[in-house]
Coordinates of C-alpha atoms in Angstrom, one line a residue:
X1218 CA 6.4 -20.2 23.7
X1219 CA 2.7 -18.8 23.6
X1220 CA 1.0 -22.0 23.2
X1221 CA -0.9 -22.3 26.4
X1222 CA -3.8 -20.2 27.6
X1223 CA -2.9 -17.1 29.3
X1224 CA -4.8 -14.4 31.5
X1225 CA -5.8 -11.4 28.8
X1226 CA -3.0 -8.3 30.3
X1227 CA -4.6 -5.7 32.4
X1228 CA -7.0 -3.5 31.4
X1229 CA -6.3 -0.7 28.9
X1230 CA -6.9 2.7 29.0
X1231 CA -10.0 4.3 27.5
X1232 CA -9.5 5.3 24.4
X1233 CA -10.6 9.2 25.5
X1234 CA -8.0 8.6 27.8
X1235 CA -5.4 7.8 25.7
X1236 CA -6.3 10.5 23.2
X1237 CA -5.9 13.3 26.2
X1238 CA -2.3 11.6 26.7
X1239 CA -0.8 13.4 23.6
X1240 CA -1.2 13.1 20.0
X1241 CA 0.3 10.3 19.7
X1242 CA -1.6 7.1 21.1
X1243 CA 0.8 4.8 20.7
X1244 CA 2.7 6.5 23.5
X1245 CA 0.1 5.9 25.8
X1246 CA 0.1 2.6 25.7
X1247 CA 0.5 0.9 29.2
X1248 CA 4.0 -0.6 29.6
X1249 CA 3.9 -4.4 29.6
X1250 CA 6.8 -7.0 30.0
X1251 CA 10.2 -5.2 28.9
X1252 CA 11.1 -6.2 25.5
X1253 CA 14.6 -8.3 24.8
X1254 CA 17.4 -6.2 23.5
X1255 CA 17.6 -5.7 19.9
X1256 CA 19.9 -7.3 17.8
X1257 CA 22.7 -6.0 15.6
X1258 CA 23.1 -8.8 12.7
X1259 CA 20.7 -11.9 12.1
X1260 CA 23.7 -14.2 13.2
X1261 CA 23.2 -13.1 16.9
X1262 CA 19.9 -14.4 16.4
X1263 CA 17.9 -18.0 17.0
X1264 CA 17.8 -18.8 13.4
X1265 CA 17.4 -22.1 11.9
X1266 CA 20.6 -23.0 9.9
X1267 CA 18.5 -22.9 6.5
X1268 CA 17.5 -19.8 7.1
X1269 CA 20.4 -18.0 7.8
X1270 CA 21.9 -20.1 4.2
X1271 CA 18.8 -17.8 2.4
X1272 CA 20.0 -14.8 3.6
X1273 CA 23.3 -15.4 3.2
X1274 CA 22.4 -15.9 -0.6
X1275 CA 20.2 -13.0 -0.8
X1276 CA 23.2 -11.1 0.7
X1277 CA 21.3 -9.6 3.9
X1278 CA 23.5 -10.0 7.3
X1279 CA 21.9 -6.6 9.0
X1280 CA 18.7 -6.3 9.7
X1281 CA 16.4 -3.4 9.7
X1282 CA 15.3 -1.7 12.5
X1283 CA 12.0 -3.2 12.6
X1284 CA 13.2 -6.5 12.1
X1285 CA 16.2 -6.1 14.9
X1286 CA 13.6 -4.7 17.1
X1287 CA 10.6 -7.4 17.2
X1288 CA 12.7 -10.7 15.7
X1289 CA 13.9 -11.5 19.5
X1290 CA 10.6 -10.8 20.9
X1291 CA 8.7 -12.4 18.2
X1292 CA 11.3 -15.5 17.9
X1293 CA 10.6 -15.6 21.8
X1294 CA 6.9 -16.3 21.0
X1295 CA 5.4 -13.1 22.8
X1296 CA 2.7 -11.4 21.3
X1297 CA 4.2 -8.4 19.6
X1298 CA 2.4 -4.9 18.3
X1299 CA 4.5 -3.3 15.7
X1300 CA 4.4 0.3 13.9
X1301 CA 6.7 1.0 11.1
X1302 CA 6.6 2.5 8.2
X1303 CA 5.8 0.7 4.6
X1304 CA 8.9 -0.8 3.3
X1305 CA 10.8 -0.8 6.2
X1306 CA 11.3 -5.0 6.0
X1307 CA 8.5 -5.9 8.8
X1308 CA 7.2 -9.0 6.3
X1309 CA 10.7 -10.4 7.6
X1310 CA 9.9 -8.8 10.9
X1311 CA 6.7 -11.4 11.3
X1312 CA 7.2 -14.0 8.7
X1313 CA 10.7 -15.5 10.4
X1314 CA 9.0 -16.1 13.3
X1315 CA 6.3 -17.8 12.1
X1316 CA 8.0 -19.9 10.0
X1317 CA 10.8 -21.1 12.8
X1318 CA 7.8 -21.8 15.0
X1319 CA 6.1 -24.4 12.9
X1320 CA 8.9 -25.6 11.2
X1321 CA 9.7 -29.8 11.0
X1322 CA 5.2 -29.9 11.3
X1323 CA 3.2 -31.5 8.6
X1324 CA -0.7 -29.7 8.6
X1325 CA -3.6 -31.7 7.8
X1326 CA -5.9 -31.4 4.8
X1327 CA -7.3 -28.0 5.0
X1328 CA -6.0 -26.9 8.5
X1329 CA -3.3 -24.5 8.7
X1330 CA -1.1 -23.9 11.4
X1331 CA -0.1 -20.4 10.6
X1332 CA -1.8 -17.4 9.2
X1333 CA -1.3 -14.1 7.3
X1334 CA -4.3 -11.5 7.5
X1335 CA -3.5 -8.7 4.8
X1336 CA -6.1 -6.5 3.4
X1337 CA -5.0 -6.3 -0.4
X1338 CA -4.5 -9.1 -2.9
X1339 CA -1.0 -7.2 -4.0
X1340 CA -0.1 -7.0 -0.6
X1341 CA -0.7 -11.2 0.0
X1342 CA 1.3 -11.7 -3.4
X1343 CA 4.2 -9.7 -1.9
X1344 CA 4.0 -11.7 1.5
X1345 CA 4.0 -14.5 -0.5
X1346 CA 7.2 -13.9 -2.8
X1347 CA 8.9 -12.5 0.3
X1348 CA 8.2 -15.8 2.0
X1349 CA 8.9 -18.1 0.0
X1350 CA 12.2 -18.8 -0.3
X1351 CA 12.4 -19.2 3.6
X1352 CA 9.3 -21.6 3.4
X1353 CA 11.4 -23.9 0.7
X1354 CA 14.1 -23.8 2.5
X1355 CA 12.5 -25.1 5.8
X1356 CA 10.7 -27.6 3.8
X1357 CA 6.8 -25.7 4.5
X1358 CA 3.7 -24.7 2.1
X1359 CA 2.3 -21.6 1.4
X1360 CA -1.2 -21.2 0.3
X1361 CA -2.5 -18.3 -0.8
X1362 CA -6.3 -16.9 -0.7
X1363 CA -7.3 -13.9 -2.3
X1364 CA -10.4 -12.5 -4.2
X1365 CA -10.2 -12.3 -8.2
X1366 CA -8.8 -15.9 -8.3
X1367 CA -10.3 -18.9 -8.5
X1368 CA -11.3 -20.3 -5.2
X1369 CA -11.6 -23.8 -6.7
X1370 CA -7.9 -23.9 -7.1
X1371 CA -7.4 -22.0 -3.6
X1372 CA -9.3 -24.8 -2.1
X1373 CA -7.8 -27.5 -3.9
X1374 CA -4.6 -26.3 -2.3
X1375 CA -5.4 -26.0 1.5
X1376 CA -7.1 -29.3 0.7
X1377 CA -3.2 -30.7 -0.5
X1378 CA -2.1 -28.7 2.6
X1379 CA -0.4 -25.6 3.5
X1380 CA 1.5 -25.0 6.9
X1381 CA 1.4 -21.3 6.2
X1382 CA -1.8 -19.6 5.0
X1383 CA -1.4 -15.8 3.3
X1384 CA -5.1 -14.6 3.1
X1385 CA -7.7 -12.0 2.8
X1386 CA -10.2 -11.6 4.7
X1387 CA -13.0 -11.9 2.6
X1388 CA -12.2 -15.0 0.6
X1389 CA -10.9 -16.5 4.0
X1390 CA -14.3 -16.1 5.3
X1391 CA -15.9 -17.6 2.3
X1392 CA -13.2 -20.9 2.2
X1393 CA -14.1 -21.0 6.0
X1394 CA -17.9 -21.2 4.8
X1395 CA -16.9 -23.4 2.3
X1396 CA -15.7 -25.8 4.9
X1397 CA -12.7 -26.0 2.7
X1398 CA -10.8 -24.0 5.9
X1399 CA -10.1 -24.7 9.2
X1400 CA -8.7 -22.8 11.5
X1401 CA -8.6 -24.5 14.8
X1402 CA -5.0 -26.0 14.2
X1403 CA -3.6 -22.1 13.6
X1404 CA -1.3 -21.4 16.6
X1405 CA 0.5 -18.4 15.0
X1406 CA -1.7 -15.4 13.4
X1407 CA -0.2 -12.0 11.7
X1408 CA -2.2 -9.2 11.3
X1409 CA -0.5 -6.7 8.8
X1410 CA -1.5 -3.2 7.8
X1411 CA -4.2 -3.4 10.5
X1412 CA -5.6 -0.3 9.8
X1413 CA -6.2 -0.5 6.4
X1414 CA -8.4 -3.8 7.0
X1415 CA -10.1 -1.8 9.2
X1416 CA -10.5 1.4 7.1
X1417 CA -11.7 -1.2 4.0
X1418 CA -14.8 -2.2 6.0
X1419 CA -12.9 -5.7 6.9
X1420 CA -13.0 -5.0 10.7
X1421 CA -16.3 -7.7 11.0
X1422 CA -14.2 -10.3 9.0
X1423 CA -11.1 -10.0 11.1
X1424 CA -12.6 -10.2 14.4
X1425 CA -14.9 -13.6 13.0
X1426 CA -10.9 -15.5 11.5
X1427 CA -9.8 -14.1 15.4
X1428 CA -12.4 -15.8 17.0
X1429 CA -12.2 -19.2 15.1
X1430 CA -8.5 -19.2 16.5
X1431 CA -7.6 -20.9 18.9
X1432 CA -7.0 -19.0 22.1
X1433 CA -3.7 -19.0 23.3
X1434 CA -1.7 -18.9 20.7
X1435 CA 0.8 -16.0 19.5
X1436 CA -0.5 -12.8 17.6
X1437 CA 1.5 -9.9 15.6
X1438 CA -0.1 -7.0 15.1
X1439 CA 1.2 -4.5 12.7
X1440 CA -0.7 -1.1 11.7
X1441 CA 0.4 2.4 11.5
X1442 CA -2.6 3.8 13.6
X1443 CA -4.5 2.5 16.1
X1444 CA -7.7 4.1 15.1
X1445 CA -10.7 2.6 13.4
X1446 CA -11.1 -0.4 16.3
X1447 CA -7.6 -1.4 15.7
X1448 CA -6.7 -0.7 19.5
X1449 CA -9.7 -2.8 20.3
X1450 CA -8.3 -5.4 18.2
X1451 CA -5.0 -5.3 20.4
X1452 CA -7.3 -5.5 23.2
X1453 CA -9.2 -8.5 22.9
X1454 CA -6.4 -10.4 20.6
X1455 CA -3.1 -9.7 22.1
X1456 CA -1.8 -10.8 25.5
X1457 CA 1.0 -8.6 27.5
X1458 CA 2.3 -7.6 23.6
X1459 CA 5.7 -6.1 23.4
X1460 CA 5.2 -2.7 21.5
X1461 CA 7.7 -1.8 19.3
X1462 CA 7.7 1.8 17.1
X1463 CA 9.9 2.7 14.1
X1464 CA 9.8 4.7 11.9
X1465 CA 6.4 6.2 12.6
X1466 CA 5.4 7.2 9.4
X1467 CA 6.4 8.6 6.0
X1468 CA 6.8 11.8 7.4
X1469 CA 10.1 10.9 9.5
X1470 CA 11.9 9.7 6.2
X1471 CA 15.2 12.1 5.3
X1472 CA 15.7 10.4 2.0
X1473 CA 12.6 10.8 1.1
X1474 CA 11.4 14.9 -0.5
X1475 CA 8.0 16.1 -0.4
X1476 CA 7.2 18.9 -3.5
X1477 CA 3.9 20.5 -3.8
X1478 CA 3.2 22.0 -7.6
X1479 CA 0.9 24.7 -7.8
X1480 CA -0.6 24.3 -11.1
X1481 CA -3.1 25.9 -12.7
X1482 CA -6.5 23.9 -13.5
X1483 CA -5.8 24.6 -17.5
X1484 CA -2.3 22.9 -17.9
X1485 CA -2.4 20.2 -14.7
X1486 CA -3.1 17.6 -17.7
X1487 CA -0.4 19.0 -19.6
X1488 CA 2.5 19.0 -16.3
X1489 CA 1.4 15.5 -15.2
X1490 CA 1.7 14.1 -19.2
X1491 CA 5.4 15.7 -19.2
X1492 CA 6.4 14.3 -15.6
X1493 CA 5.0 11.0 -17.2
X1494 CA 6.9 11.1 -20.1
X1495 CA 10.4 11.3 -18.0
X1496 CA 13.2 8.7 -18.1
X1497 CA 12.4 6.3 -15.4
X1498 CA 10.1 4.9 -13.2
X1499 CA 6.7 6.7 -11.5
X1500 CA 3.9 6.2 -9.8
X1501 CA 0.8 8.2 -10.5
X1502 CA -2.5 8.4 -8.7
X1503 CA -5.5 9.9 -9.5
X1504 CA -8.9 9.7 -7.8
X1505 CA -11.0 7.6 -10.3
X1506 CA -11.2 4.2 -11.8
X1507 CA -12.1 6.4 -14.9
X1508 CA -9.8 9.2 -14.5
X1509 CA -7.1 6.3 -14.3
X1510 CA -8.4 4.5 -17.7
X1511 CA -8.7 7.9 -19.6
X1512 CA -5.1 9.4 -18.8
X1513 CA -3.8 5.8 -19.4
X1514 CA -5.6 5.9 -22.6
X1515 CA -4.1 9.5 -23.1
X1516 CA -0.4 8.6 -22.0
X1517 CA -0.2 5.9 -24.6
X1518 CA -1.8 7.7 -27.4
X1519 CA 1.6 10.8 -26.6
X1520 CA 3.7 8.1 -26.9
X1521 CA 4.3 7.2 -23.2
X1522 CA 4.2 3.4 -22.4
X1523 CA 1.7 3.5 -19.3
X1524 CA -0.4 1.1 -17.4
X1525 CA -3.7 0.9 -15.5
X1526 CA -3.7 -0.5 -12.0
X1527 CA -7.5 -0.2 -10.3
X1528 CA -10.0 -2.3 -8.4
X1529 CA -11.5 -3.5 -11.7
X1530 CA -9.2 -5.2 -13.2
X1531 CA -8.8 -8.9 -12.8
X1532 CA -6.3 -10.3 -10.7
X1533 CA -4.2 -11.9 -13.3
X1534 CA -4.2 -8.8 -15.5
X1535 CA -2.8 -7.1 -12.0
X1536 CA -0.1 -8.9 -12.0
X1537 CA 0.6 -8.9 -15.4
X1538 CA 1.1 -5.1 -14.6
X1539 CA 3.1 -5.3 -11.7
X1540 CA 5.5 -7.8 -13.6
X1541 CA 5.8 -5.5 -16.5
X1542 CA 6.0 -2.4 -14.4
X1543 CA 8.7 -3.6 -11.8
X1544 CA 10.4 -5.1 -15.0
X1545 CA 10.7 -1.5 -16.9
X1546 CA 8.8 -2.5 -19.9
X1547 CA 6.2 -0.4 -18.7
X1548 CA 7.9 2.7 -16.9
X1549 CA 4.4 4.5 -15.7
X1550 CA 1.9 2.9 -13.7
X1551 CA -1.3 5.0 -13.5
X1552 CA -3.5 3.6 -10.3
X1553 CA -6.3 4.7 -8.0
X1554 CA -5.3 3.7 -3.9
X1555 CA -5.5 -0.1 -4.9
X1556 CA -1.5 0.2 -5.2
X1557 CA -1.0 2.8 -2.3
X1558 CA -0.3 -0.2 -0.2
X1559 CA 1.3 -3.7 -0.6
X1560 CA 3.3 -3.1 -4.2
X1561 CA 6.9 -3.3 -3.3
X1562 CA 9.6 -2.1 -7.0
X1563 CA 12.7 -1.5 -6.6
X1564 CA 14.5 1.8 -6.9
X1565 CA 11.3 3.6 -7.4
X1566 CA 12.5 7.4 -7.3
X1567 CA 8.9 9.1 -7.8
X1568 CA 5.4 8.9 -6.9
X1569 CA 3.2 11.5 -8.2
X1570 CA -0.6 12.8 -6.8
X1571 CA -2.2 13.5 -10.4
X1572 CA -4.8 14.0 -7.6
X1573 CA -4.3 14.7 -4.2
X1574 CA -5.5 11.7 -1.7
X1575 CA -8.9 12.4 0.5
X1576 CA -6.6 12.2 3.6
X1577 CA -3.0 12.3 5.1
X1578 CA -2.6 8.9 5.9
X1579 CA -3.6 7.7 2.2
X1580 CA -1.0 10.5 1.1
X1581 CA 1.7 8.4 3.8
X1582 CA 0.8 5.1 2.1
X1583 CA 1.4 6.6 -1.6
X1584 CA 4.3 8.3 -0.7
X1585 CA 5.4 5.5 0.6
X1586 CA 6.0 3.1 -2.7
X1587 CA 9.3 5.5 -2.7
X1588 CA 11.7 5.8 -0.5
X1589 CA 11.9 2.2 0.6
X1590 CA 14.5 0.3 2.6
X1591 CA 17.0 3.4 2.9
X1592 CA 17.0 4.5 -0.9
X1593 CA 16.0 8.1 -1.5
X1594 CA 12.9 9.4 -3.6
X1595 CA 10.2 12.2 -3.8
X1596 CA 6.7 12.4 -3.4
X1597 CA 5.0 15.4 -5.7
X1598 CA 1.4 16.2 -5.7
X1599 CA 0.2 18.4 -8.3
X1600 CA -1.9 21.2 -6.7
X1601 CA -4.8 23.8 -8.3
X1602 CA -6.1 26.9 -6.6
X1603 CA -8.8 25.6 -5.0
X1604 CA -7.1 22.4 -3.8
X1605 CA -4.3 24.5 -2.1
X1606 CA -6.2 25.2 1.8
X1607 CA -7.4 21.4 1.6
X1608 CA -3.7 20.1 0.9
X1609 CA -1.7 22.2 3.6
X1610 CA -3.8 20.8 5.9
X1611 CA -3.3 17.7 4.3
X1612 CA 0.4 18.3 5.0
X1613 CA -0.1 19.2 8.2
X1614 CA -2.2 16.7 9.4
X1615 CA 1.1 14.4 8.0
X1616 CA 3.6 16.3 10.0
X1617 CA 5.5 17.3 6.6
X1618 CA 6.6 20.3 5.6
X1619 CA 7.2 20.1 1.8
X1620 CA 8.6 22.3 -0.9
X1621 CA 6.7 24.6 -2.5
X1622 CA 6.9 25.7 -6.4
X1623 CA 4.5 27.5 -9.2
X1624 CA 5.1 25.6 -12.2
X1625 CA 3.7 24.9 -15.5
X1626 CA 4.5 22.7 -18.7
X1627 CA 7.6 23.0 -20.1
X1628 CA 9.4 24.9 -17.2
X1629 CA 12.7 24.5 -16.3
X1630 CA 11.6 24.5 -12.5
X1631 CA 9.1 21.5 -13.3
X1632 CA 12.0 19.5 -15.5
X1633 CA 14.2 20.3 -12.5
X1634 CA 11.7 18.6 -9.7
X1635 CA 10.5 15.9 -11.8
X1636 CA 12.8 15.3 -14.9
X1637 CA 9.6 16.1 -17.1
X1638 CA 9.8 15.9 -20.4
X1639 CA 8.0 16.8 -23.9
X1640 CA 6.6 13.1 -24.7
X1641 CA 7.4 12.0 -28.4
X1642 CA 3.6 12.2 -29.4
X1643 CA 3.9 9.0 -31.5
X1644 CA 1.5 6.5 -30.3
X1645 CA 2.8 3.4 -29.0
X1646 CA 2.2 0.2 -30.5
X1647 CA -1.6 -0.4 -31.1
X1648 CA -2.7 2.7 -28.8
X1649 CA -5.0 5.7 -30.7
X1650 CA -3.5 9.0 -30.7
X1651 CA -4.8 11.3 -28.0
X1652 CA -7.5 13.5 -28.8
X1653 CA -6.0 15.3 -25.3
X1654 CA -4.7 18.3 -26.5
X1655 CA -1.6 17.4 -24.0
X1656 CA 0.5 21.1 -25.2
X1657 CA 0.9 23.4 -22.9
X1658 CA -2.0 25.2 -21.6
X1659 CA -4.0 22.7 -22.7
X1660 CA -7.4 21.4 -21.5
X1661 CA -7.5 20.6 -17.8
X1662 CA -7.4 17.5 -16.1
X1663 CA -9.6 16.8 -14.0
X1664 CA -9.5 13.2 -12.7
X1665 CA -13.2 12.7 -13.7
X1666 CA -14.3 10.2 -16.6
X1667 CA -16.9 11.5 -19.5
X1668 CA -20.1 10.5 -20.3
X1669 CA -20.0 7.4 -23.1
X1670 CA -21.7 9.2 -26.4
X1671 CA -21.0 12.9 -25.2
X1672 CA -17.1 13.7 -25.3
X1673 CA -15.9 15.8 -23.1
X1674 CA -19.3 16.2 -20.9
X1675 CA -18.7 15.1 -16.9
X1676 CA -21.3 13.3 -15.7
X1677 CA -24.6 15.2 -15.0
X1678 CA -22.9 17.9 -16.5
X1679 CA -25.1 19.9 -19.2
X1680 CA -24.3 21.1 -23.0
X1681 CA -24.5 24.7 -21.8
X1682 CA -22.8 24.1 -18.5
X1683 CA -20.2 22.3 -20.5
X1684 CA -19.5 24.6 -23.4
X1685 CA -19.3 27.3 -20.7
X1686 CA -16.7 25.1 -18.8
X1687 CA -14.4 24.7 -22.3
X1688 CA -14.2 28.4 -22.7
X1689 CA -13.6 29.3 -19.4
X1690 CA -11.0 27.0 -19.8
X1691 CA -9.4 28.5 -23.4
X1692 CA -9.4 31.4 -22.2
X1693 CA -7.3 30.7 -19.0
X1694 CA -5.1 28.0 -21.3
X1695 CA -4.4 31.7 -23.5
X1696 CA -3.6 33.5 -20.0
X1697 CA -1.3 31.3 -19.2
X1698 CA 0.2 30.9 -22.5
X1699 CA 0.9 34.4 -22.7
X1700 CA 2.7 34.1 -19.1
X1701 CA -0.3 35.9 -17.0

């Protein structure tokens, strides 16, 4: 095991260096002790006896590649760096490990002896329910710490004690301020979806938790870039780790189809309220905690049960959405990137950019709430004129090479992609009807909130500059009408 101090591996490359090698960095990175040969079912595998009884009852006897690459390296107790794509199983991939190696150990009032670094609260949740049953089985606690909760409660439970700490970085730090954590017992420490720590500002955080850690002990590392620090991070943290790449990215999936939809700017409100209206399950993102409350607001006033998912809503009301999402009661979940990482549902066939993402890795991590765990799905962004140069690059920046289609509401072609449908237009239960105008050639969408007391007016936009706007905007709703 890893529980002794070690001499730090030899010195990396620079990182100019390593760009020059390719574009890939991850090939570049110096080759450290081999790695032990995967394994082809969890039985070949130095399992506890209660934990091969939980998978045995969740019926899982293969394990995916992630998992049957870094389990025996991991189990081992070496330091491992991981890439794979989201929902490919690598909470399994860490979280074994980490349990077998402090199971039959009792921790002390607030001092763990393992932790979880995740950079989203829905993200920790889904650690945590992933977890769990493993943890019960082998007798251990789990505590959770995340923002929008109450931190009373989190610290009256590390104060009970918790062998297995799933956290934030931020309300880690502030329990560790608090005195109410203490992290020199930790001798196991997961870092998952380093990069997006990292590309959320949490980079300052990380390396603080890192350095109240005891040297010495073992460290997984999984992120699906090593950009933004990260490989600095696997610098300073991780002795001689075992690398281990699968699954690169979203890009590599077959089962998963990639459809851009050239829309034009007049009926985009009107396509994404017909693919919303479909029978089944989707995912939509739009750019705006606004633009995500209004076509919420709008969805439910056509008659389309829908659900907003953003950074302002409270934590319980989050997962009060999840539940009902991943139940069905509510089939659409309208979000901004707070879900493009961390939210794990079932047969989810479709995720849908209302808006296209800033960049291609935030397009990776939407697309990939589809596709997950070998089921098939399809990613569709909804495209206007003058997004079209931005979003090939977008595309090819991902390395995917998707399907392109004209469409507009009430098409064949779009019913054909999507399963759109006309919604009912009957308001459900307690919503408003929408003042929308979601027909065909309607208004355009245009994933930006109004100004409270002047409908219809963007911010710092003017009457004239308005009114201007709404014609231009009749008049191309007519044109495409009439099939120009």
């Amino acid at each position: 095991m890893n529980d002794t101090n070690s001499a730090k591996s030899a010195p990396r490359p620079d990182r100019a260096a390593r760009g020059a090698a390719g574009t890939d960095p991850w090939a570049a990175l110096p080759a450290g002790t081999p790695s032990l040969p995967p394994a082809a079912t969890f039985a070949e595998l130095a399992l506890p006896a209660e934990v091969h009884d939980v998978l045995t009852g969740l019926g899982v006897d293969t394990p995916f590649p992630i998992q049957s690459a870094t389990l025996p390296d991991a189990l081992a107790g070496r330091d491992v760096l991981g890439r794979a794509r989201t929902g490919s199983g690598k909470t399994l991939a860490f979280g074994l490990p980490l349990l077998v190696r402090i199971a039959g150990r009792r921790a002390e009032a607030h001092k763990p002896l393992a932790l979880v670094l995740v950079p989203t609260r829905e993200l920790a949740q889904q650690v945590t329910d992933a977890l769990d049953p493993f943890a019960r089985a082998l007798k251990l606690r789990l505590a959770t710490v995340v923002g929008g909760m109450s931190i009373g409660r989190q610290a009256t439970a590390l104060r009970d004690g918790a062998e297995v700490l799933v956290a934030t970085p931020g309300r880690l730090m502030d329990l560790v301020e608090r005195k109410d954590c203490r992290l020199e017992r930790v001798g196991a420490t997961v870092l998952d979806e380093a990069d997006q720590m990292a590309d959320m500002g949490f980079m300052p955080q990380v390396t603080e938790i890192l350095d109240l850690v005891p040297a010495g002990g073992q460290r997984l590392l999984f992120s699906a870039t090593l950009d933004h620090n990260v490989d600095l991070l696997v610098e300073r943290y991780l002795t001689d780790p075992v690398v281990h790449s699968v699954d690169p990215s979203a890009a590599t999936v077959s089962t998963m189809d990639h459809h851009v939809l050239h829309v034009h700017g007049a009926d985009k409100f009107a396509t994404a309220t017909e693919i919303a209206a479909r029978d089944g399950r989707v995912i939509m993102f739009l750019a705006t905690k606004a633009s995500v409350d209004r076509f919420t607001k709008h969805l439910l006033g056509s008659g389309v049960r829908a659900a907003a998912l953003h950074g302002d809503k409270s934590q319980p009301l989050r997962t009060r959405t999840l539940d009902r999402f991943r139940s069905g009661e509510v089939p659409v979940l309208v979000a901004t990137n707070v879900a493009a990482r961390g939210i794990h549902v079932d047969a989810l066939d479709l995720v849908v950019n209302v808006d296209p993402p800033a960049d291609h890795k935030d397009y990776l991590h939407r697309g990939g709430r589809t596709a997950r765990a070998g089921e098939s799905g399809i990613v569709v962004t909804l495209v206007t004129p003058e997004q079209q140069r931005d979003v090939a690059r977008l595309m090819a920046d991902a390395g995917i090479r998707p399907q392109v289609t004209k469409v507009r509401s009430g098409e064949a072609a779009l019913s054909r992609i999507t399963g759109a449908r006309t919604p009912s237009g009957v308001p459900v239960a307690g919503a408003a009807p929408s003042q929308e105008g979601a027909k065909r050639g309607g208004a355009a969408f245009r994933g930006m909130g109004t100004v409270p007391g002047r409908p219809g007016r963007a911010k710092n936009e003017s009457r004239k500059a308005a009114e201007a706007r709404k014609t231009a905007e009749a008049r191309q709703a007519a044109r495409i009408r009439r099939g120009k």
